PDB file of N, CA, C and O in Angstrom, chain B, residues numbered from 101:
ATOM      1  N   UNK B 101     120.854 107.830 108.903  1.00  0.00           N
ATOM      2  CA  UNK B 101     119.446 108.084 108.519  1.00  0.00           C
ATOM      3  C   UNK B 101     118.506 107.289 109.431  1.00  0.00           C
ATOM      4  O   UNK B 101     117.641 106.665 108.817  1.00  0.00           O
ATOM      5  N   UNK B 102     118.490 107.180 110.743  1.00  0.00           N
ATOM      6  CA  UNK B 102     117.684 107.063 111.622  1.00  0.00           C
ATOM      7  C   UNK B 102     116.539 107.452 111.534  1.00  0.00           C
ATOM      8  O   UNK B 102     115.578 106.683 111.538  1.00  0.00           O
ATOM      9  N   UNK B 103     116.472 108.426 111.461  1.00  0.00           N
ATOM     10  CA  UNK B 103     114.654 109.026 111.348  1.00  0.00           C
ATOM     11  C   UNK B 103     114.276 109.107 110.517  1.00  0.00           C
ATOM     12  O   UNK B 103     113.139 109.580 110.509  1.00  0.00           O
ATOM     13  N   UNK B 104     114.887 108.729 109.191  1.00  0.00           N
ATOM     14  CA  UNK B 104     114.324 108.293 107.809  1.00  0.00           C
ATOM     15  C   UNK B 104     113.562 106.773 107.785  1.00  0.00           C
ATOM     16  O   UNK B 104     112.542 106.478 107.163  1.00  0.00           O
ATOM     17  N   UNK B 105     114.520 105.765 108.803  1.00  0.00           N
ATOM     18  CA  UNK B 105     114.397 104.731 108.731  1.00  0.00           C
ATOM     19  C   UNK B 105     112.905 104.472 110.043  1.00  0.00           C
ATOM     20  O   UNK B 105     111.776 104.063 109.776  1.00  0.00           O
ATOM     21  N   UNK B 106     113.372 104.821 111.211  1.00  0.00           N
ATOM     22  CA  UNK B 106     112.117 105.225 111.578  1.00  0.00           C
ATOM     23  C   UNK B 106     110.707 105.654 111.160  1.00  0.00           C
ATOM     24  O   UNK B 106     109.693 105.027 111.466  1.00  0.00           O
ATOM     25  N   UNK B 107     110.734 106.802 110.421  1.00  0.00           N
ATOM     26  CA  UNK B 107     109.392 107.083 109.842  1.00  0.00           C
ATOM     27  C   UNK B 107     109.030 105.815 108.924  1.00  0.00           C
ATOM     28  O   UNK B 107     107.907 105.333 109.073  1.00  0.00           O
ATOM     29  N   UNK B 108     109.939 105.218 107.948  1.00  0.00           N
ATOM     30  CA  UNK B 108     109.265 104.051 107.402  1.00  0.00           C
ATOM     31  C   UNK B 108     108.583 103.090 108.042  1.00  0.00           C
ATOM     32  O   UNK B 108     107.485 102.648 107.703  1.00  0.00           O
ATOM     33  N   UNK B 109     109.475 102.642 109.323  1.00  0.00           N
ATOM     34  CA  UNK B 109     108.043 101.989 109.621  1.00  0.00           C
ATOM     35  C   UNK B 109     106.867 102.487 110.647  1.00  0.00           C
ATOM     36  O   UNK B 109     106.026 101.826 111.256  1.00  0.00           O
ATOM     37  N   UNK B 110     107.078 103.665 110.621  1.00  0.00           N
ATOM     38  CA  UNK B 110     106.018 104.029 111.189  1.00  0.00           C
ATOM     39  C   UNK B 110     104.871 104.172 110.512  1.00  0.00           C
ATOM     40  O   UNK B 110     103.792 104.149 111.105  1.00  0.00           O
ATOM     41  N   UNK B 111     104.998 104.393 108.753  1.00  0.00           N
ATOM     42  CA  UNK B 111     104.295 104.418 107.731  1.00  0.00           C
ATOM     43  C   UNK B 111     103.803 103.001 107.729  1.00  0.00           C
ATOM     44  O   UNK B 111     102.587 102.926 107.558  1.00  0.00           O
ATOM     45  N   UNK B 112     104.479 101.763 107.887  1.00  0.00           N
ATOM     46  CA  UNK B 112     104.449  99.815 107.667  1.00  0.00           C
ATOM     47  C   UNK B 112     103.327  99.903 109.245  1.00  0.00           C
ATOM     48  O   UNK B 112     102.306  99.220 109.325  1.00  0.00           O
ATOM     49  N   UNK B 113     103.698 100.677 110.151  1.00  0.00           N
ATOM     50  CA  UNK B 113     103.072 100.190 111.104  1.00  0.00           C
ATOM     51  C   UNK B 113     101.331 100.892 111.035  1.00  0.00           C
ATOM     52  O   UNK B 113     100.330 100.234 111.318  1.00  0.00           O
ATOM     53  N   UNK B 114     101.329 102.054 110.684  1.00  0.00           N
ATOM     54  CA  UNK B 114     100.202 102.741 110.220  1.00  0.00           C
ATOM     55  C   UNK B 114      99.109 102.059 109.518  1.00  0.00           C
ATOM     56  O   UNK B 114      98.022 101.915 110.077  1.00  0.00           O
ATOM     57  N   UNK B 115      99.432 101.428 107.765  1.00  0.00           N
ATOM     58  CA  UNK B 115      99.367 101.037 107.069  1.00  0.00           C
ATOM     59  C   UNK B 115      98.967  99.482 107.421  1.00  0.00           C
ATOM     60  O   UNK B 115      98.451  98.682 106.640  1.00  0.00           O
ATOM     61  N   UNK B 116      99.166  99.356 108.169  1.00  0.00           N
ATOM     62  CA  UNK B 116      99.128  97.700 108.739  1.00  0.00           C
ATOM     63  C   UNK B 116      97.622  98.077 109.336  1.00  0.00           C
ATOM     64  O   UNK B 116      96.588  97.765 108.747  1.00  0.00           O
ATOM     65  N   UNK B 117      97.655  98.714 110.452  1.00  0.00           N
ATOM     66  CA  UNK B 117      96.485  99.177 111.520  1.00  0.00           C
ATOM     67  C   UNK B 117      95.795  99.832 110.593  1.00  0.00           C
ATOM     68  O   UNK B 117      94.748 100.406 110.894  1.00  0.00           O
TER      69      UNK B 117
END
């Protein structure tokens, strides 16, 4: 689950900014 795990933090990194 790579790109599950990916999109999370892309959501943490979003969410941050």
């Amino acid at each position: 689950r790579a790109l599950a795990y990916a999109l999370g933090l892309c959501e943490v990194l979003m969410n941050e900014g």
